[in-house]
XYZ file of C-alpha atoms in Angstrom:
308
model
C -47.632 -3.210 26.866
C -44.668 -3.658 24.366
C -45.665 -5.617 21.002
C -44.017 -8.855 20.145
C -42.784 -7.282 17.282
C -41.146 -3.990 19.729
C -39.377 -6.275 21.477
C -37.819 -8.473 19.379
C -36.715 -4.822 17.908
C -35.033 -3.898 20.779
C -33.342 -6.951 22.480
C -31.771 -7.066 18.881
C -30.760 -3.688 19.550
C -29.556 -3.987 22.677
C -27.598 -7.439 21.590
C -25.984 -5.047 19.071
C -24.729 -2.559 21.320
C -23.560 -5.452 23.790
C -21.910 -7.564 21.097
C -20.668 -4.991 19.000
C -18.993 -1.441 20.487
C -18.551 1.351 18.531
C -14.730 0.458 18.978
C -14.815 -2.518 17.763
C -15.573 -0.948 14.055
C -12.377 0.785 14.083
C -10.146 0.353 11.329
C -6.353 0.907 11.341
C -6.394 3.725 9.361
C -9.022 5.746 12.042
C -6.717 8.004 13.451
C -7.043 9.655 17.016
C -4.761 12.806 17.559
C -5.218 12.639 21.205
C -2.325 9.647 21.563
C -0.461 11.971 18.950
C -0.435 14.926 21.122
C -0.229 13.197 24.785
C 1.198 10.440 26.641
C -0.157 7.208 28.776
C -0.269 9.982 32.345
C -2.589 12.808 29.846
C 0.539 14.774 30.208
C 0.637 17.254 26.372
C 3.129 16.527 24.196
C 2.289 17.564 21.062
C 4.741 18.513 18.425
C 3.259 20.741 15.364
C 5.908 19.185 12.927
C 4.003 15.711 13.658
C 0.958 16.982 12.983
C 2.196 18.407 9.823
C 3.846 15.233 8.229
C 0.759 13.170 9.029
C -1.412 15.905 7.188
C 0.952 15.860 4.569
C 0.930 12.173 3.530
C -3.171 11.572 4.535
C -3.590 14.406 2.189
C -1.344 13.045 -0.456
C -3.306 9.900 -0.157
C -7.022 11.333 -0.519
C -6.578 13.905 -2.603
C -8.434 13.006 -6.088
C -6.048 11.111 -8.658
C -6.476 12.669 -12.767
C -6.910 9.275 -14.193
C -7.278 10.467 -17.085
C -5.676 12.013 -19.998
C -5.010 15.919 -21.452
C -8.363 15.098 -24.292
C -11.486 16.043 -22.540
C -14.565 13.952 -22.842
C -16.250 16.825 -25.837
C -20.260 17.999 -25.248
C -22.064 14.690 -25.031
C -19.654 12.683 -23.594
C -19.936 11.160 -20.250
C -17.613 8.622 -18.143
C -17.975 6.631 -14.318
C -15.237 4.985 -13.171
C -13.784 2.893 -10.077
C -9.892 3.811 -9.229
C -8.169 1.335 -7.265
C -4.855 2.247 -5.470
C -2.061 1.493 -3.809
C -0.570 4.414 -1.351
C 2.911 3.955 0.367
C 3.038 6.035 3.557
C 5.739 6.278 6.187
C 4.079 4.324 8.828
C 7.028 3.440 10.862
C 7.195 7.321 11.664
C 5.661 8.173 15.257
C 2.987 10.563 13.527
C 1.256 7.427 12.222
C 2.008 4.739 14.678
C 1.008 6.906 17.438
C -2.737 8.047 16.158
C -2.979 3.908 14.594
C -1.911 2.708 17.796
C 0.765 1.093 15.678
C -1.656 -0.970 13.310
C -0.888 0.931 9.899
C 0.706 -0.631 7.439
C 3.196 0.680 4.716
C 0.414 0.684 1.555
C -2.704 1.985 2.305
C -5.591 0.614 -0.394
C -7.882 3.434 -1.106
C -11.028 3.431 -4.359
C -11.892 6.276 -6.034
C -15.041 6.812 -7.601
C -15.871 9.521 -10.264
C -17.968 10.872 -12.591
C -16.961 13.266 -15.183
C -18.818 15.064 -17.902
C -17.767 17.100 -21.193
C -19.990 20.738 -21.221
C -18.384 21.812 -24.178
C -15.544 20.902 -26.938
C -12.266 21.397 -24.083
C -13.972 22.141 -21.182
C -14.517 19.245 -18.673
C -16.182 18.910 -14.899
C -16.236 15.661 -12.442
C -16.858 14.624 -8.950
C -16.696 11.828 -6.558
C -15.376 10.554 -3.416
C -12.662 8.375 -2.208
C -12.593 6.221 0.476
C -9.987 4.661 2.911
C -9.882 1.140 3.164
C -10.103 -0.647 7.318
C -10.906 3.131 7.971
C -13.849 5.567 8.367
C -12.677 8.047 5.942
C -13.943 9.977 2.600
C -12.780 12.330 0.945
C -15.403 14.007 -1.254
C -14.041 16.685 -4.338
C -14.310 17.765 -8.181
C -12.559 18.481 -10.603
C -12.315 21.221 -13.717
C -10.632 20.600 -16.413
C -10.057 22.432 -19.587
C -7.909 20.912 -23.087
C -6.445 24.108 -24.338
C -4.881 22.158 -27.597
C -6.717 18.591 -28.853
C -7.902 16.519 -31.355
C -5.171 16.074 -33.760
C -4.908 12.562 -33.214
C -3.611 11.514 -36.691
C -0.690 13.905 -36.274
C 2.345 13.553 -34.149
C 0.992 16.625 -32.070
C -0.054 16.111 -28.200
C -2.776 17.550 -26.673
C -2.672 19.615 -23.749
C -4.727 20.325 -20.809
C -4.712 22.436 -17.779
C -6.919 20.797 -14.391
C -7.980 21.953 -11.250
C -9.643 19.902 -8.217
C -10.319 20.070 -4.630
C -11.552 17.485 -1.647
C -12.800 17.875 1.811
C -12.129 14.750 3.935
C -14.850 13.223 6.002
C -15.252 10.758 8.681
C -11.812 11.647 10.455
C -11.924 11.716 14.196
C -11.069 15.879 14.817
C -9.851 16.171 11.949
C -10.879 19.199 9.522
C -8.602 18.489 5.755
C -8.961 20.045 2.628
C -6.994 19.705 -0.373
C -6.551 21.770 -3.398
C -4.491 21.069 -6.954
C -4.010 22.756 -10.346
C -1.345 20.542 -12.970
C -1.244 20.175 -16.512
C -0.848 17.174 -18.757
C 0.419 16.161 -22.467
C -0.868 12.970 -23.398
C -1.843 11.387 -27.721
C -4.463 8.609 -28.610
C -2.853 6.409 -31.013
C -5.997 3.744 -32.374
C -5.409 0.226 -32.963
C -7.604 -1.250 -34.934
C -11.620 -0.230 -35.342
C -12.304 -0.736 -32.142
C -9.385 0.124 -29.717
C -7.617 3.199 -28.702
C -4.573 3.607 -26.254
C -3.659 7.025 -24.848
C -0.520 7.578 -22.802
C -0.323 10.638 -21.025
C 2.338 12.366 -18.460
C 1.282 15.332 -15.606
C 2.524 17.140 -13.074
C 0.137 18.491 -10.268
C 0.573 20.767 -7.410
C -1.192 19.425 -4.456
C -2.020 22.011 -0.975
C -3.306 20.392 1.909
C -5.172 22.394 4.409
C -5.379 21.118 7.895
C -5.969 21.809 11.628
C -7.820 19.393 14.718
C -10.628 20.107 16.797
C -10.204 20.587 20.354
C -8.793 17.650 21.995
C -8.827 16.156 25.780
C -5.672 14.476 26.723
C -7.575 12.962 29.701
C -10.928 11.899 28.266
C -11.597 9.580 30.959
C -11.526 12.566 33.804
C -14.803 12.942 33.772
C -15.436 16.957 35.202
C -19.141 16.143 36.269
C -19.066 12.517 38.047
C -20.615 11.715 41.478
C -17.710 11.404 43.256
C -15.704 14.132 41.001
C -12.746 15.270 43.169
C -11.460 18.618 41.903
C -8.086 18.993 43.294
C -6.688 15.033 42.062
C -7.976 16.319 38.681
C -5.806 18.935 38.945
C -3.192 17.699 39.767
C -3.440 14.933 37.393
C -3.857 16.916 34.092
C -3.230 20.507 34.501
C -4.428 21.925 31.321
C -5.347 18.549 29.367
C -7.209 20.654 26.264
C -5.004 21.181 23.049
C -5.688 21.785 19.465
C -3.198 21.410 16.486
C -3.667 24.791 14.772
C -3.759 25.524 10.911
C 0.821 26.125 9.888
C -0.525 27.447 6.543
C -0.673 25.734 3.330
C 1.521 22.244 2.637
C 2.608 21.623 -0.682
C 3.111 18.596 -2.697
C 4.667 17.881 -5.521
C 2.823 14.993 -8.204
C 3.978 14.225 -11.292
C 2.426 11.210 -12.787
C 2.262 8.748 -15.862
C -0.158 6.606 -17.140
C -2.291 5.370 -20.191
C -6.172 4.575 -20.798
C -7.447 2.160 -23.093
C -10.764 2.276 -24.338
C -12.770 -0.707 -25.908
C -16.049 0.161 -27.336
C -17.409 1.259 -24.286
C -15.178 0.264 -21.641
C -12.154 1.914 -20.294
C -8.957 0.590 -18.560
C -6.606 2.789 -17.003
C -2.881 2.594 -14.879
C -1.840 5.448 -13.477
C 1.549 6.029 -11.347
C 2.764 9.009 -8.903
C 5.849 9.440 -7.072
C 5.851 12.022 -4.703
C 8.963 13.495 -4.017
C 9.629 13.782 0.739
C 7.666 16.794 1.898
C 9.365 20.037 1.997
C 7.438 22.847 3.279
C 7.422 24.503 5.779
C 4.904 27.155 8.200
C 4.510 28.832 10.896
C 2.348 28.372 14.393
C 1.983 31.491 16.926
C 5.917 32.479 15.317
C 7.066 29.099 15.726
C 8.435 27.284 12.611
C 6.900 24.209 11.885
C 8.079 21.931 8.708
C 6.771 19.302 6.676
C 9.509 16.035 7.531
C 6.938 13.250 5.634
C 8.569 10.658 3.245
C 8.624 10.013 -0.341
C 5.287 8.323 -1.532
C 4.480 6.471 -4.335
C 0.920 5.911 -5.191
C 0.118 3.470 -8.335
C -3.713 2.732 -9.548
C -5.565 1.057 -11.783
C -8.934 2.204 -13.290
C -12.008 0.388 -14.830
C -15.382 2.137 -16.004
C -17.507 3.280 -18.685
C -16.693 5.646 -21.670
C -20.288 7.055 -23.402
């Protein structure tokens, strides 16, 4: 015999299932390739520049932001932060209203949380993750970054850094992204007062995205295994209804940016802005050409955190 206690466990349970499908916890920025790459009858139709544009801008939008100027935090210094921003995407295009089902807006909100760490005067590591607002999605990276001229801040003379940084995207139905960046930035602290100090700083970054899908089913709901599984109407009904989007080779981006932090005792207050000039790029898939056709994208954040 069940215990009172086993029960009440599962009827809740089984009230959660009934009340509340896996479904119904999808946000508008989940995407599913399969309505990409087929149509309403599970007839294929996938185009490989689609694919690439959608790549191009989701990348854009997880890939880890700099926040933070060309001065590196020196050996004992430490910093966490929360990045808030704002991404514009082109979600009037069929390569997102198709895998949204049409719900995507034009500004995707996404937070960005980091920790970073001085290991030596110049040299500089952090890490974190970023996730997708209404969505499922994380992107989880690092950074490296190294200040190859600093610390004359009572002299008219910038410093100057060099960064690197990665993510690998998570939680995206069959999708498999990876990004990859190197940049450089200028930036000068000027201090006001005891207590305050504002830095301005300007970058440029060159952002790859990496991407491919897992196998997809244009006809998920022919089931090959049922009961009453009739072979030939199958057939005829799908054909071939497995496709994958394959790997066209590296997509770049190009990011140049502008922003300041301002640091008050502790705390630290940031605005950062990108605008990310329409994709360009192009690749190749088995000798076909496939290009990069995604808009111009602006992404514009602000930061708070700690400074130790």
């Amino acid at each position: 015999m069940l215990s009172t206690r086993t029960r009440l466990v599962l009827t809740a349970a089984a009230l959660a299932t009934v009340c509340f499908p896996q479904d119904a916890f999808a946000g508008k920025y989940d995407l599913d390739l399969t309505r990409l790459g087929s149509d309403a009858q599970g007839n294929i139709t996938k185009d490989d520049n689609e694919f690439r544009s959608l790549s191009s801008e989701l990348g854009t939008v997880v890939a880890l932001q700099p926040m933070d100027p060309a001065d590196s935090l020196g050996l004992s210094g430490f910093a966490v932060s929360a990045d808030f921003t704002l991404n514009t995407i082109s979600n009037t295009e069929r390569y997102w209203t198709e895998p949204t089902g049409g719900a995507a807006d034009g500004v995707v909100p996404t937070v960005q949380i980091m920790g970073r760490k001085g290991l030596w005067p110049g040299l500089e590591i952090g890490g974190g993750a970023t996730h997708v607002f209404d969505s499922s999605m994380w992107a989880m990276g690092g950074y490296g970054k190294f200040a190859l001229h600093e610390g004359f801040h009572h002299l008219p003379i910038p410093s100057i850094a060099v960064r690197g940084a990665f993510s690998r995207l998570l939680g995206a139905k069959d999708f498999n992204l990876t990004t990859a960046s190197v940049g450089a930035s200028i930036s000068h602290v000027f201090g006001l007062g005891k207590t305050f100090s504002l830095t301005p700083y300007v970058g440029y970054e060159a952002l790859f995205v990496i991407s491919r899908s897992q196998v997809l089913d244009s006809t998920p709901a022919c089931d090959e295994f049922p009961d009453n599984f009739n072979e030939d109407q199958c057939t005829a009904m799908t054909g071939s209804s497995e496709f994958v989007y394959k790997n066209s080779g590296a997509i770049t981006r190009h990011r140049p940016y502008l922003g300041a932090r301002l640091i008050f005792s502790v705390i630290r207050l940031g605005f950062e802005a990108m605008i990310v000039p329409a994709g360009s790029s192009s690749g190749d898939v088995d000798g076909q050409t496939v290009s990069d056709q995604s808009g111009l994208q602006q992404q514009y954040t602000f930061s708070v955190g700690l400074d130790f």
